[in-house]
Amino acid sequence: MSYPFLKGHGTENDFVVLPDPDGTVHGDLPAERVRALCDRRSGIGGDGVLRAVREDDGWFMDYRNADGSVSEMCGNGVRVFARYLHEREGEAFPMRIRTRDGVKVLDRTGDEYTADMGTPEVFGETEVSVMGRSWPAVHVSMGNPHAVAFVDNLAAPGPLLEPPEHDDAIYPEGVNVEFVVRRGEHHVAMRVHERGSGETRSCGTGACAVAVATALADDAPRGTTYRVDVPGGTLHVVWTEDDRVLMTGPAVLVAEGTTDL
Ligand SMILES: N[C@H](CCC[C@H](N)C(=O)O)C(=O)O
């Protein structure tokens, strides 16, 4: 059975979008189908899948990581999802998108999309390790779990072919690990090893976690905008005075077609 898909990315964190308005095309979306779609040789290729299911009062973004695992939220993905809903489903901005981490509000200015990512949770310090080297890290939740480690240079963690070691007691469901360097005032750069996808070119929720951890380290006033450079581009993040995190960045729809994967 063939079905429609689109391919999109946000700062080169890339996704397969699956229109499924009444939820009957993919049912509960089996993990093996997600893995097949995300395979970069035998499939379409992607860091994850965004299934679009229409609900009574809007749309649900059913996000899955490339390994088929479920995550609560995807920051780059929700911008791509919003562009798809605007350009293919006629939804207007600002729009509300339901995710497993609640409803997110998306708006657009020109070619930039802004997601209200909600309120961060900061739990304190933990530790991550790669090939015998350890760094302190800040435990931040953006609806999904993150560990933010400041390093001297982005090459320090090495090739990041495996998940960094972490405290399973703190992260029983795994963790997205960000490595961060300073680039200037309110300007950082990061690499990320994503739970369920490996090292990616960008992580939206990760950029938000990084901005929150950096603002705390800087004791920066709320409302300070951070520039976060990722390997796939640049995101801007602000932790507002009313304790919400707004993330702004691009969203690109690359292609569309049908598949029977
Ligand atoms: N791998 C993440 C989900 C995708 C996050 C990332 N792609 C983003 O843009 O936020 C997790 O398992 O929590």
Short mmCIF file of C-alpha atoms and ligand atoms in Angstrom, two decimals:
data_model
loop_
_atom_site.label_atom_id
_atom_site.label_comp_id
_atom_site.label_asym_id
_atom_site.label_seq_id
_atom_site.Cartn_x
_atom_site.Cartn_y
_atom_site.Cartn_z
CA MET A 1 0.00 0.00 0.00
CA SER A 2 1.59 3.28 -1.08
CA TYR A 3 1.06 6.44 0.94
CA PRO A 4 2.15 10.11 0.75
CA PHE A 5 5.18 11.57 2.52
CA LEU A 6 7.07 14.84 2.60
CA LYS A 7 10.72 15.41 3.51
CA GLY A 8 11.74 18.47 5.47
CA HIS A 9 14.36 19.84 7.81
CA GLY A 10 15.06 22.53 10.38
CA THR A 11 18.78 23.50 10.52
CA GLU A 12 19.44 20.10 8.84
CA ASN A 13 17.67 18.06 11.52
CA ASP A 14 15.62 16.17 8.98
CA PHE A 15 12.29 14.43 9.08
CA VAL A 16 9.85 12.36 7.09
CA VAL A 17 6.37 13.92 7.37
CA LEU A 18 3.49 11.44 7.15
CA PRO A 19 0.07 12.99 6.45
CA ASP A 20 -2.46 10.79 8.26
CA PRO A 21 -5.39 13.13 8.91
CA ASP A 22 -7.86 10.51 10.09
CA GLY A 23 -5.23 8.19 11.55
CA THR A 24 -6.17 5.28 9.29
CA VAL A 25 -3.09 5.25 7.01
CA HIS A 26 -0.56 4.21 9.63
CA GLY A 27 -2.60 3.08 12.63
CA ASP A 28 -0.20 3.11 15.57
CA LEU A 29 2.77 3.60 13.23
CA PRO A 30 4.90 0.49 13.83
CA ALA A 31 8.51 1.14 14.88
CA GLU A 32 9.83 -0.97 12.01
CA ARG A 33 8.09 1.33 9.50
CA VAL A 34 9.71 4.35 11.18
CA ARG A 35 13.14 2.68 10.96
CA ALA A 36 12.57 1.79 7.29
CA LEU A 37 11.52 5.35 6.42
CA CYS A 38 14.49 6.90 8.27
CA ASP A 39 17.11 4.55 6.81
CA ARG A 40 19.48 6.74 4.74
CA ARG A 41 20.33 3.99 2.26
CA SER A 42 17.26 1.82 1.80
CA GLY A 43 14.67 4.40 2.87
CA ILE A 44 13.88 8.09 2.51
CA GLY A 45 16.27 9.07 5.29
CA GLY A 46 15.64 11.13 8.39
CA ASP A 47 16.42 11.77 12.04
CA GLY A 48 12.77 11.15 12.80
CA VAL A 49 9.17 10.91 11.60
CA LEU A 50 6.41 13.48 12.07
CA ARG A 51 2.98 11.91 11.62
CA ALA A 52 0.17 14.43 11.19
CA VAL A 53 -3.16 13.38 12.72
CA ARG A 54 -6.15 15.74 12.64
CA GLU A 55 -8.08 16.10 15.88
CA ASP A 56 -11.31 17.87 16.84
CA ASP A 57 -9.58 21.18 17.54
CA GLY A 58 -6.42 20.96 15.47
CA TRP A 59 -3.52 18.60 14.74
CA PHE A 60 -1.41 16.15 16.74
CA MET A 61 2.29 15.79 15.94
CA ASP A 62 3.18 12.12 16.48
CA TYR A 63 6.99 12.32 16.68
CA ARG A 64 9.23 9.27 16.49
CA ASN A 65 13.02 9.03 16.58
CA ALA A 66 14.88 7.27 13.75
CA ASP A 67 15.20 4.08 15.83
CA GLY A 68 11.40 3.95 16.14
CA SER A 69 11.31 5.17 19.73
CA VAL A 70 8.76 7.73 20.84
CA SER A 71 9.72 11.13 22.20
CA GLU A 72 7.64 13.73 23.92
CA MET A 73 8.71 16.63 21.73
CA CYS A 74 10.84 17.74 18.79
CA GLY A 75 11.69 21.44 18.43
CA ASN A 76 13.05 21.49 14.89
CA GLY A 77 10.33 19.05 13.90
CA VAL A 78 7.49 21.22 15.17
CA ARG A 79 8.65 24.09 12.95
CA VAL A 80 8.72 21.81 9.90
CA PHE A 81 5.33 20.42 10.96
CA ALA A 82 3.90 23.95 11.17
CA ARG A 83 5.15 24.82 7.67
CA TYR A 84 3.58 21.61 6.33
CA LEU A 85 0.23 22.44 8.01
CA HIS A 86 0.33 25.99 6.65
CA GLU A 87 1.31 25.14 3.08
CA ARG A 88 -0.49 21.81 2.59
CA GLU A 89 -3.39 21.84 5.07
CA GLY A 90 -4.31 25.53 4.97
CA GLU A 91 -3.68 26.22 8.65
CA ALA A 92 -3.07 29.87 9.53
CA PHE A 93 -0.45 31.34 11.86
CA PRO A 94 -0.34 31.54 14.79
CA MET A 95 -1.30 27.90 15.14
CA ARG A 96 -1.60 25.44 18.01
CA ILE A 97 -0.07 21.98 17.61
CA ARG A 98 -0.66 19.22 20.14
CA THR A 99 2.37 17.13 21.06
CA ARG A 100 3.04 14.52 23.74
CA ASP A 101 4.43 17.47 25.75
CA GLY A 102 1.20 19.45 25.41
CA VAL A 103 0.12 22.16 22.98
CA LYS A 104 2.80 24.31 21.33
CA VAL A 105 2.03 27.65 19.66
CA LEU A 106 3.83 28.31 16.38
CA ASP A 107 4.12 31.62 14.58
CA ARG A 108 6.01 32.79 11.49
CA THR A 109 7.81 35.97 10.48
CA GLY A 110 9.13 35.81 6.94
CA ASP A 111 11.16 32.63 6.59
CA GLU A 112 11.64 32.23 10.36
CA TYR A 113 9.33 30.14 12.54
CA THR A 114 8.96 30.68 16.28
CA ALA A 115 7.81 27.92 18.63
CA ASP A 116 6.69 28.57 22.19
CA MET A 117 8.37 25.55 23.73
CA GLY A 118 6.82 26.02 27.14
CA THR A 119 8.46 26.09 30.55
CA PRO A 120 11.86 24.44 31.10
CA GLU A 121 12.60 22.31 34.13
CA VAL A 122 16.10 22.51 35.57
CA PHE A 123 16.95 19.67 37.96
CA GLY A 124 20.59 20.33 38.81
CA GLU A 125 23.94 18.81 37.98
CA THR A 126 24.81 15.37 36.64
CA GLU A 127 27.75 13.92 34.68
CA VAL A 128 28.27 12.54 31.18
CA SER A 129 31.23 10.58 29.85
CA VAL A 130 32.67 9.75 26.44
CA MET A 131 35.58 7.33 25.92
CA GLY A 132 36.73 7.71 29.53
CA ARG A 133 36.47 11.51 29.70
CA SER A 134 33.79 13.00 31.94
CA TRP A 135 32.17 16.42 32.15
CA PRO A 136 29.67 17.89 34.57
CA ALA A 137 26.32 18.50 32.88
CA VAL A 138 23.12 20.37 33.67
CA HIS A 139 19.94 18.25 33.72
CA VAL A 140 17.26 20.19 31.83
CA SER A 141 13.87 18.99 30.59
CA MET A 142 12.12 20.59 27.62
CA GLY A 143 9.44 17.95 27.84
CA ASN A 144 12.18 15.56 26.78
CA PRO A 145 15.38 14.93 28.74
CA HIS A 146 18.67 16.75 28.18
CA ALA A 147 22.15 16.85 29.68
CA VAL A 148 24.08 20.03 28.81
CA ALA A 149 27.88 19.82 29.14
CA PHE A 150 30.17 22.83 28.63
CA VAL A 151 33.44 21.77 26.95
CA ASP A 152 36.63 23.57 25.90
CA ASN A 153 36.16 22.66 22.24
CA LEU A 154 33.54 20.80 20.27
CA ALA A 155 36.03 18.15 19.14
CA ALA A 156 36.59 17.06 22.76
CA PRO A 157 33.81 14.43 22.81
CA GLY A 158 35.30 12.75 19.73
CA PRO A 159 33.17 11.15 16.98
CA LEU A 160 30.07 10.57 19.18
CA LEU A 161 29.31 7.25 17.52
CA GLU A 162 27.79 5.89 20.74
CA PRO A 163 25.46 7.42 23.33
CA PRO A 164 27.49 9.28 25.97
CA GLU A 165 27.49 7.48 29.31
CA HIS A 166 25.02 9.00 31.75
CA ASP A 167 23.27 8.29 35.03
CA ASP A 168 20.49 5.81 34.25
CA ALA A 169 18.86 6.62 37.58
CA ILE A 170 18.36 10.22 36.42
CA TYR A 171 17.60 9.32 32.81
CA PRO A 172 15.75 5.98 32.90
CA GLU A 173 14.39 6.59 29.38
CA GLY A 174 17.72 7.76 27.93
CA VAL A 175 18.87 11.32 27.29
CA ASN A 176 19.81 13.85 24.61
CA VAL A 177 23.35 15.10 25.35
CA GLU A 178 24.54 18.53 24.22
CA PHE A 179 28.19 19.67 24.24
CA VAL A 180 28.57 23.45 24.28
CA VAL A 181 31.30 26.03 23.74
CA ARG A 182 31.14 29.78 24.13
CA ARG A 183 31.40 31.93 20.99
CA GLY A 184 30.74 35.36 22.51
CA GLU A 185 28.28 37.24 24.66
CA HIS A 186 24.98 35.39 24.59
CA HIS A 187 26.40 33.26 21.74
CA VAL A 188 27.20 29.55 21.97
CA ALA A 189 27.82 26.63 19.62
CA MET A 190 26.85 23.03 20.25
CA ARG A 191 26.99 19.43 19.12
CA VAL A 192 24.33 16.93 20.14
CA HIS A 193 23.99 13.18 20.50
CA GLU A 194 20.26 12.59 20.31
CA ARG A 195 18.43 9.81 22.08
CA GLY A 196 17.10 7.49 19.40
CA SER A 197 18.83 9.21 16.47
CA GLY A 198 22.55 9.53 17.22
CA GLU A 199 24.56 12.66 16.46
CA THR A 200 22.40 15.02 14.44
CA ARG A 201 23.09 18.34 12.74
CA SER A 202 20.76 20.11 15.14
CA CYS A 203 18.35 19.61 18.03
CA GLY A 204 15.70 22.22 18.74
CA THR A 205 14.81 21.11 22.25
CA GLY A 206 18.55 20.71 22.81
CA ALA A 207 19.22 24.29 21.73
CA CYS A 208 16.56 25.40 24.20
CA ALA A 209 18.13 23.35 27.00
CA VAL A 210 21.53 24.83 26.11
CA ALA A 211 20.18 28.39 26.18
CA VAL A 212 18.55 27.80 29.57
CA ALA A 213 21.73 26.28 31.06
CA THR A 214 23.87 29.10 29.62
CA ALA A 215 21.50 31.83 30.86
CA LEU A 216 21.72 30.29 34.35
CA ALA A 217 25.52 30.15 34.16
CA ASP A 218 25.56 33.79 33.01
CA ASP A 219 22.93 34.82 35.56
CA ALA A 220 21.45 36.58 32.53
CA PRO A 221 18.21 38.50 32.93
CA ARG A 222 15.13 36.73 31.60
CA GLY A 223 14.34 37.94 28.11
CA THR A 224 17.96 37.67 26.97
CA THR A 225 18.16 36.16 23.48
CA TYR A 226 20.87 33.55 22.91
CA ARG A 227 22.29 32.70 19.53
CA VAL A 228 22.85 28.94 19.36
CA ASP A 229 24.99 27.71 16.45
CA VAL A 230 24.45 24.08 15.51
CA PRO A 231 26.32 22.16 12.79
CA GLY A 232 23.29 22.62 10.51
CA GLY A 233 22.71 26.33 11.05
CA THR A 234 21.65 28.82 13.75
CA LEU A 235 18.74 29.02 16.18
CA HIS A 236 17.78 31.90 18.47
CA VAL A 237 16.33 31.13 21.87
CA VAL A 238 14.89 33.40 24.58
CA TRP A 239 13.83 32.38 28.09
CA THR A 240 11.13 34.89 28.81
CA GLU A 241 10.16 36.71 31.98
CA ASP A 242 7.05 34.56 32.20
CA ASP A 243 9.23 31.44 32.25
CA ARG A 244 8.60 30.24 28.70
CA VAL A 245 11.22 29.36 26.09
CA LEU A 246 10.74 30.74 22.56
CA MET A 247 12.84 29.19 19.80
CA THR A 248 13.17 30.76 16.35
CA GLY A 249 14.64 29.17 13.24
CA PRO A 250 14.07 28.03 9.66
CA ALA A 251 11.85 25.22 8.38
CA VAL A 252 12.28 23.77 4.90
CA LEU A 253 10.12 21.38 2.91
CA VAL A 254 12.49 19.61 0.53
CA ALA A 255 10.36 17.11 -1.39
CA GLU A 256 7.14 15.13 -1.43
CA GLY A 257 6.05 11.87 -2.97
CA THR A 258 4.63 8.46 -2.27
CA THR A 259 6.22 5.33 -0.84
CA ASP A 260 5.17 1.84 0.20
CA LEU A 261 7.94 1.34 2.79
N1 LIG B 1 15.75 12.69 20.11
C1 LIG B 1 14.86 13.51 20.95
C2 LIG B 1 13.62 13.97 20.17
C3 LIG B 1 13.96 14.87 19.02
C4 LIG B 1 14.61 16.11 19.51
C5 LIG B 1 15.21 17.00 18.45
N2 LIG B 1 15.21 16.48 17.10
C6 LIG B 1 14.57 18.36 18.48
O1 LIG B 1 14.60 19.08 17.46
O2 LIG B 1 14.08 18.75 19.57
C7 LIG B 1 14.38 12.68 22.12
O3 LIG B 1 14.38 11.45 22.04
O4 LIG B 1 13.95 13.32 23.11
#
